[in-house]
CSV table of C-alpha atoms in Angstrom, one decimal:
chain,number,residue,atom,x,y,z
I,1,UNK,CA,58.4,18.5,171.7
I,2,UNK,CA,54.7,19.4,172.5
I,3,UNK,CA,53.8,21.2,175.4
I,4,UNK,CA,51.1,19.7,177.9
I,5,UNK,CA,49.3,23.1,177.0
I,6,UNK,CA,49.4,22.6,173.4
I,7,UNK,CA,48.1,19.4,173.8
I,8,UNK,CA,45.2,20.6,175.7
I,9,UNK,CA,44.4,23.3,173.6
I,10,UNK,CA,44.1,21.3,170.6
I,11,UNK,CA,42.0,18.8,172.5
I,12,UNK,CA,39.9,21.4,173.2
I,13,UNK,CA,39.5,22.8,169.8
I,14,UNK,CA,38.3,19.5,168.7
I,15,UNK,CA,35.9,19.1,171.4
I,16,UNK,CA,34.4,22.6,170.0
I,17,UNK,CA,34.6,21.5,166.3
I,18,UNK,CA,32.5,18.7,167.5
I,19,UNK,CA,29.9,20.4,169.2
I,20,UNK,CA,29.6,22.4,166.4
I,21,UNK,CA,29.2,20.3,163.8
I,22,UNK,CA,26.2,18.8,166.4
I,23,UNK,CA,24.7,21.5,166.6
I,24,UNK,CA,24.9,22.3,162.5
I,25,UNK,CA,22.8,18.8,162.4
I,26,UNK,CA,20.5,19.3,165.1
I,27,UNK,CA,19.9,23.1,163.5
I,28,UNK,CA,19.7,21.6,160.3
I,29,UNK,CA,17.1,18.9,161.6
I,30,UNK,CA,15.1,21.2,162.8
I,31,UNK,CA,14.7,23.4,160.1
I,32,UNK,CA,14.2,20.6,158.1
I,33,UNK,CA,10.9,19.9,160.2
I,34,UNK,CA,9.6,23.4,159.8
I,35,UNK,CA,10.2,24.1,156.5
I,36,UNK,CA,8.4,21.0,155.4
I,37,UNK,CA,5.6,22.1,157.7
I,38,UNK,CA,3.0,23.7,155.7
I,39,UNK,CA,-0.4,25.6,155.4
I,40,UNK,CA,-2.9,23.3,153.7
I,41,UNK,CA,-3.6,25.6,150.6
I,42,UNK,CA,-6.3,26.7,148.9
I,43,UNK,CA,-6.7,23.6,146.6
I,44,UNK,CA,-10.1,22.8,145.8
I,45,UNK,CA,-11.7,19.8,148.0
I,46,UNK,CA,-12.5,18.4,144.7
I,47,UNK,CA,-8.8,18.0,143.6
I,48,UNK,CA,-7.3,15.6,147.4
I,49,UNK,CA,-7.8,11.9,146.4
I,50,UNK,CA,-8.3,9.6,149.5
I,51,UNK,CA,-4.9,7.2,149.5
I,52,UNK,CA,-5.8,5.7,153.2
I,53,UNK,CA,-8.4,6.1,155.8
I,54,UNK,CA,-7.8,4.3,159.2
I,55,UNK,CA,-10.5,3.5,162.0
I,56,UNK,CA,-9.9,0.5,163.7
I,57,UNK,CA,-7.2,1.1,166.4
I,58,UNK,CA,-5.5,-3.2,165.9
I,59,UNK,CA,-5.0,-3.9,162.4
I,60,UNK,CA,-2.8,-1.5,160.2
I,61,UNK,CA,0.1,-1.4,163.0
I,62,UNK,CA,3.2,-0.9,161.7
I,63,UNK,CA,3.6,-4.3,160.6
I,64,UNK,CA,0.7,-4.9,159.0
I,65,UNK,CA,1.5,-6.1,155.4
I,66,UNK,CA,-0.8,-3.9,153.3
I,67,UNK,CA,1.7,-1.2,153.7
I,68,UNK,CA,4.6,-2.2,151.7
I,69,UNK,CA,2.4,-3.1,148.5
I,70,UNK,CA,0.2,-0.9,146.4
I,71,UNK,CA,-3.2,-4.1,146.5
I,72,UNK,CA,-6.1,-2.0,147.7
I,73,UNK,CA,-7.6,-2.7,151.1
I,74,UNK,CA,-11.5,-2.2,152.0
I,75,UNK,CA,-12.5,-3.6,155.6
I,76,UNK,CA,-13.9,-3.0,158.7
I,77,UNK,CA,-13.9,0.7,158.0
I,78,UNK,CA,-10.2,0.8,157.1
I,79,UNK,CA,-9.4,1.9,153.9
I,80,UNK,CA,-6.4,1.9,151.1
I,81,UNK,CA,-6.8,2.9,147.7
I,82,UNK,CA,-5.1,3.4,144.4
I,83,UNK,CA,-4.2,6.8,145.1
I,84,UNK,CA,-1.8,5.2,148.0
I,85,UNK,CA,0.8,4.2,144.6
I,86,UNK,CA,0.2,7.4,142.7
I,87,UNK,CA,3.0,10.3,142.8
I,88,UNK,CA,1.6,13.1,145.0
I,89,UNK,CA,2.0,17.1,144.7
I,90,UNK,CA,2.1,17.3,148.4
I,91,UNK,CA,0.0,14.9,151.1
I,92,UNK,CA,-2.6,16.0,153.9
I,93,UNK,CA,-2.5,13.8,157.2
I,94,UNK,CA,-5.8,14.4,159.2
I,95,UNK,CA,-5.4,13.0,162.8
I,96,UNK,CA,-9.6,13.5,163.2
I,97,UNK,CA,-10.6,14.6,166.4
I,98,UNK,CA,-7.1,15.6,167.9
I,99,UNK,CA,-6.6,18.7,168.4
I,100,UNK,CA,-4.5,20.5,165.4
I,101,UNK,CA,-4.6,17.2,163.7
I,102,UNK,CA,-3.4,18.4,160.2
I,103,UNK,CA,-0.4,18.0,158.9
I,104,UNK,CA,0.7,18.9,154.8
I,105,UNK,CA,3.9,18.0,153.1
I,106,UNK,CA,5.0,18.2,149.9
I,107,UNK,CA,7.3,15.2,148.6
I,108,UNK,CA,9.6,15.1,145.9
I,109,UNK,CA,7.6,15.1,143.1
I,110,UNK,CA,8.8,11.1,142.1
I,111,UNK,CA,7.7,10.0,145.6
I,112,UNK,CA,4.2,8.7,146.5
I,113,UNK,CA,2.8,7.8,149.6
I,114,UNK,CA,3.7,3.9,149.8
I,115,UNK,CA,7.5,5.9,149.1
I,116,UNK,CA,7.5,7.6,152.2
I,117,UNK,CA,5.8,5.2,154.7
I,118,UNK,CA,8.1,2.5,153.3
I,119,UNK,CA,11.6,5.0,153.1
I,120,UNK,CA,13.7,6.3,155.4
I,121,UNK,CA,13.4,8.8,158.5
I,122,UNK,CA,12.4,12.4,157.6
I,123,UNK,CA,11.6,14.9,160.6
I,124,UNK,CA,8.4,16.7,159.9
I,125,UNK,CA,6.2,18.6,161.9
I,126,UNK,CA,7.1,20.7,165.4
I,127,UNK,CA,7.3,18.8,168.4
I,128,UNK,CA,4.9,21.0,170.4
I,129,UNK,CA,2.6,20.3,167.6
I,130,UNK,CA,2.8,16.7,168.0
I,131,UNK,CA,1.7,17.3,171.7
I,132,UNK,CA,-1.3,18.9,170.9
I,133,UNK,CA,-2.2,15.5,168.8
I,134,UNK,CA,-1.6,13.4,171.2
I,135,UNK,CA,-3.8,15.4,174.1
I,136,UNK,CA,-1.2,15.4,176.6
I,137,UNK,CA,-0.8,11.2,176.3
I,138,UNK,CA,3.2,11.1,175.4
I,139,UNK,CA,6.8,11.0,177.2
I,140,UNK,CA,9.5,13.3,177.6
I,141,UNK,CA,12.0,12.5,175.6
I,142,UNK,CA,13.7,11.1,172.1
I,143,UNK,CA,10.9,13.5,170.8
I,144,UNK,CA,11.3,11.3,166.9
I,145,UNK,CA,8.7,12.7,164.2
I,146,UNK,CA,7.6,12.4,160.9
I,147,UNK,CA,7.8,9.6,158.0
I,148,UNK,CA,9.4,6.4,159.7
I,149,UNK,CA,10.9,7.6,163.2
I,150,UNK,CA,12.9,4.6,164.5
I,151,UNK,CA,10.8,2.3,162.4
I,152,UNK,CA,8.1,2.7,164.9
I,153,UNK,CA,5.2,4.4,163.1
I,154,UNK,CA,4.4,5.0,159.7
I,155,UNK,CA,4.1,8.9,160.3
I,156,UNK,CA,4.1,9.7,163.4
I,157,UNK,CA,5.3,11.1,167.3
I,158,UNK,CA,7.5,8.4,169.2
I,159,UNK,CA,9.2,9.7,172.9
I,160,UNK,CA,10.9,7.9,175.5
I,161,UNK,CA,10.9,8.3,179.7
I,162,UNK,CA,14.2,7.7,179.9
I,163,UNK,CA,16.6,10.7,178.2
I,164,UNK,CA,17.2,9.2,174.7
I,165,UNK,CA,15.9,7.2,171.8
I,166,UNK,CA,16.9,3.7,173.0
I,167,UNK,CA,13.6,2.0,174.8
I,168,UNK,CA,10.8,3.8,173.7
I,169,UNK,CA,7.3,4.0,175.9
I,170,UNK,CA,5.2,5.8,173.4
I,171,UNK,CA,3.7,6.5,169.8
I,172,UNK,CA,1.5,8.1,168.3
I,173,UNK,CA,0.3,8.9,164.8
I,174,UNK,CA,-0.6,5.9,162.4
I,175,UNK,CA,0.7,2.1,161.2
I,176,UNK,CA,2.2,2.5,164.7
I,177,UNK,CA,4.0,-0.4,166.7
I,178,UNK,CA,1.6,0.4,169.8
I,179,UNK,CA,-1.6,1.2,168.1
I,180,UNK,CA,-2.7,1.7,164.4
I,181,UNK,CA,-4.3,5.3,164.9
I,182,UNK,CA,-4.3,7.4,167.9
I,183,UNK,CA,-1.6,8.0,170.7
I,184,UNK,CA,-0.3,5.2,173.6
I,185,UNK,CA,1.9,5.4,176.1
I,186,UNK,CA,2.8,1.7,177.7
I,187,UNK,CA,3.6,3.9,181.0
I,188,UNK,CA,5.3,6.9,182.2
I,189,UNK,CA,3.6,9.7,180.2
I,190,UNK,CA,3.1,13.3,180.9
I,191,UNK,CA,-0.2,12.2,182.6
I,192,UNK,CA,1.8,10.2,185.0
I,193,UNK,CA,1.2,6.4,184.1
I,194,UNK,CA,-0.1,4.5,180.8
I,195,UNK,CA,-2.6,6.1,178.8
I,196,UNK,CA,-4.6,6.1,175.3
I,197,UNK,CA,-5.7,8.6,173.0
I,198,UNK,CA,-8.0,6.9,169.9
I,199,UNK,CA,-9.0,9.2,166.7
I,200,UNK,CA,-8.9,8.2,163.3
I,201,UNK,CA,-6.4,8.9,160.4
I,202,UNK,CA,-7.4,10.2,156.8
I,203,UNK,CA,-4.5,10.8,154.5
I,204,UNK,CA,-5.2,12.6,151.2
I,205,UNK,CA,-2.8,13.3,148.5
I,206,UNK,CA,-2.8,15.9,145.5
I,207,UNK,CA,-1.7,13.5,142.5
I,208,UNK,CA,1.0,14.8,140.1
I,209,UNK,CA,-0.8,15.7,136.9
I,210,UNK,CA,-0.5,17.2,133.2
I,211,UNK,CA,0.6,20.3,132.9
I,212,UNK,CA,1.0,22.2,129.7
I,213,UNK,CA,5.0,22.5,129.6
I,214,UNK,CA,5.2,18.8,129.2
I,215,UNK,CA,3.8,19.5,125.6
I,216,UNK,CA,5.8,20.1,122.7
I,217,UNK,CA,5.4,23.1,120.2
I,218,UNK,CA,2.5,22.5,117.8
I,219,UNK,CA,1.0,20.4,121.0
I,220,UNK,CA,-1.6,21.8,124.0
I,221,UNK,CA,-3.5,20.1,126.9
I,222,UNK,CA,-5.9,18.2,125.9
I,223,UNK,CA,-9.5,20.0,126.2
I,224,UNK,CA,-10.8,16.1,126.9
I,225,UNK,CA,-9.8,12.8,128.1
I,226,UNK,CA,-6.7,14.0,130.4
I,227,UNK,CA,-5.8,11.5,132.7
I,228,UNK,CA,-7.1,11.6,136.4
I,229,UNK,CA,-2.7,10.8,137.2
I,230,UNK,CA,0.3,10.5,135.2
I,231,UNK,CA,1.0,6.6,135.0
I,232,UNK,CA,4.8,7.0,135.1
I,233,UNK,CA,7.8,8.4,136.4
I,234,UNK,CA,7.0,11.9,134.7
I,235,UNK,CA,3.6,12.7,133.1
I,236,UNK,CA,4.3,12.4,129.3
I,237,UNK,CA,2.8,14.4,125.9
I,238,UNK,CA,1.0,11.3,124.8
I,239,UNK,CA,-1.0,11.2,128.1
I,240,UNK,CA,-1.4,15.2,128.2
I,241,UNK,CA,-1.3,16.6,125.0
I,242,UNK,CA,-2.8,17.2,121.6
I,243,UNK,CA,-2.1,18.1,118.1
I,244,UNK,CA,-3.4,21.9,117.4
I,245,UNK,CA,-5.1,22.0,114.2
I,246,UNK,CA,-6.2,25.1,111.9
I,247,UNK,CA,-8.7,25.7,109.4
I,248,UNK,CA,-6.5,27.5,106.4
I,249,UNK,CA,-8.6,29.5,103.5
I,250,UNK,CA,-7.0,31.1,100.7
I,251,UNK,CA,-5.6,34.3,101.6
I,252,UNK,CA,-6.6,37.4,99.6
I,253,UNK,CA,-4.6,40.1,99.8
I,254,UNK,CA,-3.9,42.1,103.3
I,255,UNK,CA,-6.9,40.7,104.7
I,256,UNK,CA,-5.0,36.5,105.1
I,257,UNK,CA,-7.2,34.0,105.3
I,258,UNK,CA,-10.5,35.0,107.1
I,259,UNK,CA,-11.3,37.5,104.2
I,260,UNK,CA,-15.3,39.2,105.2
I,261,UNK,CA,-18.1,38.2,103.9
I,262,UNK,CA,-19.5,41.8,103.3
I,263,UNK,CA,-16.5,42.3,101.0
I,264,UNK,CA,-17.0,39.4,98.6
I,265,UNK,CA,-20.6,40.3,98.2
I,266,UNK,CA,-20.1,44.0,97.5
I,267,UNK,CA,-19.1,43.8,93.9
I,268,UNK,CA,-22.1,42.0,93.0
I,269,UNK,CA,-24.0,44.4,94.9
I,270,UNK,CA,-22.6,47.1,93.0
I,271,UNK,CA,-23.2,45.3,89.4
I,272,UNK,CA,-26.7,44.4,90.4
I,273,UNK,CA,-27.5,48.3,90.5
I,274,UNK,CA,-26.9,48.6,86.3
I,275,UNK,CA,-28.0,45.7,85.3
């Protein structure tokens, strides 16, 4: 028969077990978001292609069609290019004039942006980060960041006044359901009541290009005509590489086949003397 206390004991490891394996998620959330927080590195200027630039604070909410398709979008100051449907090295989100309104992530190298906006949640960037963003106009709690939280924003910060995720107040970021760029709170934020932050969003990505070890031996880079992007789900040698080709002359003894001039000419030189 088992004890009352064995009972409770073994209730009580399970209630442990659980915690812990909470707190391996919530630890492995969280690492997950700083990890994938990065430097912006020293690429050239010249190398970030513009995939979307967002102004107007109504239009590309989170609903707004243009995000699920790769048709480019010109309007009103609002921006989506090619470059939203092309695989990316790594992606730049510039939040402009928030304060530390950069964020960098590198994707798998099979994603592009559309990818990511369209996907699943991924945590990315450090909540007290966020904060600084938003200028102080944001809620407590929920505290949901990066690609997609709770289908609310593209990329972006969504909290709550109430102590979970269920009824959210706030977001912030872009393609958001409360405001297309910037930071809004319907009420309840850390200023005391509603309140609206506006800056615009400029997202840059670092396309995946050639690189020599896609080429075979006998092949290198081409010197011209590489492709701004690789079209498809890897770059390929057709796109990257070219045929090396060599001049061949007849070899002459230990010299192969670039013999010197000076030496072919020297026997007539010396023949030239007696005749």
């Amino acid at each position: 028969m088992t004890s009352a206390a064995n009972v409770a004991g073994a209730k009580g490891h399970l209630i442990r077990s659980a915690k812990l394996i909470q707190d391996d998620v919530d630890a492995e959330a969280e690492a997950e978001a700083h990890t994938e927080e990065e430097i912006v590195s020293n690429e050239s200027s010249a190398d970030w292609q513009l995939a979307v630039y967002v102004s107007r604070h109504n239009v590309m909410m989170y609903n707004w069609g243009g995000w699920t398709n790769c048709n480019e979008f010109d309007a009103g100051g609002d921006k989506k290019t090619k470059f939203y449907c092309v695989r990316a090295k790594k992606i730049k989100f510039t939040f402009e004039g928030a304060p530390r309104g950069e964020f960098t992530y590198s994707p798998n190298a099979k994603k592009t942006l559309k990818d990511l906006l369209t996907g699943r949640y991924v945590v990315h960037g450090d909540v007290n980060h966020w904060r600084a963003v938003t200028k102080n106009c944001y809620q407590h709690n929920c505290n949901a960041r990066g690609f997609q939280p709770l289908n609310r924003c593209r990329y972006g910060f969504v909290t709550n006044n109430e102590n979970d995720c269920n009824s959210p107040d706030h977001s912030a970021g872009v393609g958001c359901n409360l405001i297309a760029t910037g930071s809004r709170a319907a009420c309840c934020s850390n200023r005391g009541g509603a309140c609206q932050e506006n800056f615009k969003t400029k997202i840059e990505i670092l396309p995946v290009t050639c690189d020599k070890d896609v080429c075979a031996d006998g092949e290198i880079l081409k010197e011209e005509g590489l492709p701004e992007f690789c079209e498809g789900e890897e770059c390929t040698s057709d796109e990257c590489c070219a045929t090396t080709t060599t001049t061949t002359t007849a070899k002459s003894g230990a010299f192969g086949t670039r013999m010197p001039l000076l030496l072919l000419l020297s026997p007539l030189a010396w023949l030239a003397r007696y005749l």
